[in-house]
């Protein structure tokens, strides 16, 4: 177990390096460079040259990559020229709200998705199955940002149950209750697609597992359906579901970009969209690097979870 | 005897697993260890052994589906073990293969016609029309109706699919057929049909067989010579007659004694204890030593060589020259139905 | 080219159209595609003409059926043109991702080694970014715009194709037909594109059907953020984005494009599901129908049984008033029940006392099967898997069921405690009795009480019959706890004892092992330990040694023999191998095409088989020592069980067949008595002609 975790930790290093290379070189492809970006299009050549030298842009590419990497490792992601503050500070400020939103959505999706999937599987061909399958189909076909707007329209504007937006800081004045109040609509909108995907997968995996030989063995022991389904079948289904939970985490984090925009949620997603529109390259770069690193850690957790469930995964 | 058609000389096949972070390279799986076998023209040599003993690996190595780790495979005087590309294809004209699983060895998306004409087009350079014409004759050879040429593999039963697999192997008129458990997936009554077919093909076409099986009775029925494998090595080799009636190796004894038979309700006293050792970590000395009922201290110190005890009967056991009586009396008079007679 | 491809394709098409939802989806897609293709010739306002005088008109406005947006542009026209663009972008992105991704996947799987490693590490890198984030980063580099969004969406979807296609190809590359193609002289190129690609195609199509919907959603998403389509290009996503600013005053501006996306993607997903059902071999085989807890019993039979039971009860009250079983009725919960049915005949102890000739009363038999008929009901066929099967098993005896695959052995065995999968299985007729207690049509609770308790099973494949995620000790203990009032500790101790009993060396350590850590023989010993957990009266072993090597088979057979002698358990032993059955059993029934064709003692059947099938089957089993003997193989194949002949099922392969054989069903008739626990029976009208 610990060996496994240690091995996965070591294996993270090349992945993180790979991510850094991809990010660095993608940003290199941008026409114009950081100096240009910092000084704007009316910069004098002398100024450009000076800033380039200061930023080390006159060095060869590989050299610059290592300087850049060194800076990142020291926590220096550069300065946002729009916000005029260190990228790292900005990203860290916005990480919390994004994690809160994505985490809540993911939990909702996992819980409801697996529950709906199991119910649909054991009530196959009955009305429960039909209903859930239909709802799920609509769920996975819905544009989440549109759903966000519609939910706002109905529950915030018409009914007034929830705020339209206005979550400005996680630790705002209102405390937990206020946060939750602000969280309901965005997290539901964000969770809907993932819930659908997880529910469909759970249903089909459960149905497939329930046909395996060991289910027949469990029934031949005289076990009741509860243990057959919840103990024997469900645990085996988890082996297929857990990796998808990992992938869905990625979708949810990515999808947060839309939802944060719709609900003006002060997270990284909205920051990124703004930064892209204003060509604040260092801010984009910083945001992407931090989220990618976070995602690598999440994948590690998923892998460890998987090895807990499935004894066949060995060191 | 004359020169062998096919000679397997010192063939080894090790499968190594990929190295892992933290920890040393896992030891390679020694699937086949230093095997020497000769196949003469018109021979049918049976290779028997239990699952995991390396029989299929050996078969695949011979036709070049997988390359051997070391050793030579000599066909008509030249080593073919490392041939590639065109030269390898040249060999496929002469040495062909019949697979164990008749359904997974036929592409589900192809018609029988396509499957049978492929070797003739690719290897013999026939044009499509000619190849398809000859495909009809092939179907005839394996007793299948030519109308079946337009069908897909899933439309056939296991026995029929195996006939198609045999027809495919025969398409280029090969000299040698390597048959890897060709009847193991089949029911008894179908197995008998295929064994009959193999026998008549052999005599009609003058084929040479290397026949792999885990079933001693099937091998005894079809083959003149037998090699018994255990844990990647040949334990005993010789004529079927000698091997099955007067086995010299304890493992052969055990195999024979393990076959349940209606005449002996009591299963014999010689039973094998324990399981097959890990082929990545074979026991020291004789490979059979941890499970052998005759093992002595010597057996775990050095590995007995495969020694000829006369008339080509070879065995790899320190005590092979002092054989005990076979535990299962040779079962000669057992044609079952002979007691029953049909009148009218 | 060939005639047989078409029926198969046709069958797929029919299956697709059988799925009503898929047809609805197809209808939606065709309608949307038609309208957007026809956009240029439809009488629509130009989508980009602004008319500030007509800003934000509600739906139904003169000249603007769906109203106008904040620049006075006609929403209907923009919707149609926008759908056109969204579809075009979504489909092109899918095509790009599918082609590049599939190529990477198939090449990677086929060549393996360094190529595989390099390509897959690259794919891993792409997948290390949360999906949309990578698309954003790409757009950030290339700059906003529809074409750039298309590229971004394609790139982020490449990994899905590469992974799926690689996964599918890896399992195909190992199949023997790839080796066969190589042996047929095909080169790598021909194997890749001639042999592999056609077989991977379904996977590619399935992946397309799942990703096309995402891609349309994601394209819309980027446009919504203002990073995709740029004004004034109408695109569903950007229309939604535009509408957002007037959501409070004119909700229809944002609502309508969202609805169109929703309907479009629902259509795509419905069609995708339909395609998947048709293409996925797994689903095609009906894999996604899970069996019920117990086999269905035909309604008519059930009604009859209920009626009989009521009669019995009335009769029974007068005769033998206080005979009862401990088995719980249907209404009871199974949480706390344990112990054995009290007052049963078994404790009276004379079960094995009667002589071979005298027929014991059914209430003295641990297992009695009468006229069992189990069929599989498929959409277009009824498979008569077991027809009119009867046998008795006295206490402490061993009965063998022998037959070739598909003869109905397993179905018979599983019918005993309702373990035949429903759908499609259904018990049509007959009875199964445990000491006279009827099991066919018994309530689920009662079946569960007997399962693993009084009647236990050992299955063929010890790898798949054990749950891979629980330790073997736990799986044994679970069987103990289900039927005995013990604590977890005690159950574990019992599991250890049972493992000792089935001679697993070092049981104390092995108890925590998982099935994959044990060899095949050891796993089957675990299977036997589970069967023994509750001291059952009957063990039904369905080909318990077929998956094992001969030497291990010999060990297991010996073990079963020992255990049977020691505990006096009755055994039903199923095998296709006469030798194996004869090693364990006293009496044998031979099955062919769902029926018993012959029964008698091992000795009798071995020495003097009466049925032509048995005789010829035994003649074509090769034996050691029968060197080179000609084997008189039985020609032809067993009949299809859904198209059985009216008369003898063996007739078309039988060398003794006469006309009378095919005209009417042949009954199983008593040939002689005096066989161990049952008569010598045979189902052949010419059996009497066989003389010694
Ligand atoms: N789940 C199922 N659906 C449809 N047919 C089945 C199913 N299970 C078994 N059958 C059919 O029932 C027949 C008898 O099967 P089985 O009892 O398993 O034979 P045996 O055990 O003798 O090999 C076979 O034709 C088989 O195809
Ligand atoms: S050498 Fe020793 S261990 Fe090996 S087979 Fe002979 S007696 Fe047994
Ligand atoms: S009834 Fe007729 S066809 Fe059937 S086995 Fe007997 S002789 Fe043959
Ligand atoms: Mg079976």
PDB file of N, CA and C and ligand atoms in Angstrom, chain C residues 404-411 460 542-543 574, ligand 4:
ATOM      1  N   UNK C 404     -22.334 -34.205 -23.581  1.00  0.00           N
ATOM      2  CA  UNK C 404     -21.458 -33.243 -24.245  1.00  0.00           C
ATOM      3  C   UNK C 404     -21.947 -31.832 -23.949  1.00  0.00           C
ATOM      4  N   UNK C 405     -21.182 -30.831 -24.359  1.00  0.00           N
ATOM      5  CA  UNK C 405     -21.587 -29.475 -24.001  1.00  0.00           C
ATOM      6  C   UNK C 405     -22.902 -29.133 -24.688  1.00  0.00           C
ATOM      7  N   UNK C 406     -23.734 -28.417 -23.983  1.00  0.00           N
ATOM      8  CA  UNK C 406     -25.035 -28.039 -24.518  1.00  0.00           C
ATOM      9  C   UNK C 406     -26.092 -29.110 -24.352  1.00  0.00           C
ATOM     10  N   UNK C 407     -25.764 -30.206 -23.675  1.00  0.00           N
ATOM     11  CA  UNK C 407     -26.762 -31.264 -23.543  1.00  0.00           C
ATOM     12  C   UNK C 407     -27.733 -30.980 -22.408  1.00  0.00           C
ATOM     13  N   UNK C 408     -27.474 -29.951 -21.629  1.00  0.00           N
ATOM     14  CA  UNK C 408     -28.433 -29.564 -20.600  1.00  0.00           C
ATOM     15  C   UNK C 408     -28.039 -29.953 -19.193  1.00  0.00           C
ATOM     16  N   UNK C 409     -26.806 -30.352 -19.007  1.00  0.00           N
ATOM     17  CA  UNK C 409     -26.367 -30.760 -17.679  1.00  0.00           C
ATOM     18  C   UNK C 409     -26.432 -29.604 -16.691  1.00  0.00           C
ATOM     19  N   UNK C 410     -25.820 -28.480 -17.075  1.00  0.00           N
ATOM     20  CA  UNK C 410     -25.774 -27.354 -16.143  1.00  0.00           C
ATOM     21  C   UNK C 410     -27.166 -26.806 -15.883  1.00  0.00           C
ATOM     22  N   UNK C 411     -27.964 -26.719 -16.924  1.00  0.00           N
ATOM     23  CA  UNK C 411     -29.313 -26.184 -16.750  1.00  0.00           C
ATOM     24  C   UNK C 411     -30.093 -27.053 -15.769  1.00  0.00           C
ATOM     25  N   UNK C 460     -17.930 -24.863 -12.163  1.00  0.00           N
ATOM     26  CA  UNK C 460     -16.878 -25.297 -13.075  1.00  0.00           C
ATOM     27  C   UNK C 460     -15.612 -24.449 -13.003  1.00  0.00           C
ATOM     28  N   UNK C 542     -20.819 -29.075 -10.655  1.00  0.00           N
ATOM     29  CA  UNK C 542     -20.980 -28.946 -12.111  1.00  0.00           C
ATOM     30  C   UNK C 542     -19.603 -28.842 -12.770  1.00  0.00           C
ATOM     31  N   UNK C 543     -19.142 -29.926 -13.328  1.00  0.00           N
ATOM     32  CA  UNK C 543     -17.824 -29.996 -13.984  1.00  0.00           C
ATOM     33  C   UNK C 543     -16.723 -29.381 -13.100  1.00  0.00           C
ATOM     34  N   UNK C 574     -21.368 -33.671 -12.248  1.00  0.00           N
ATOM     35  CA  UNK C 574     -21.589 -33.457 -13.669  1.00  0.00           C
ATOM     36  C   UNK C 574     -20.267 -33.421 -14.401  1.00  0.00           C
TER      37      UNK C 574
HETATM   38 MG1  LIG D   4     -22.134 -27.087 -18.324  1.00  0.00          MG
END
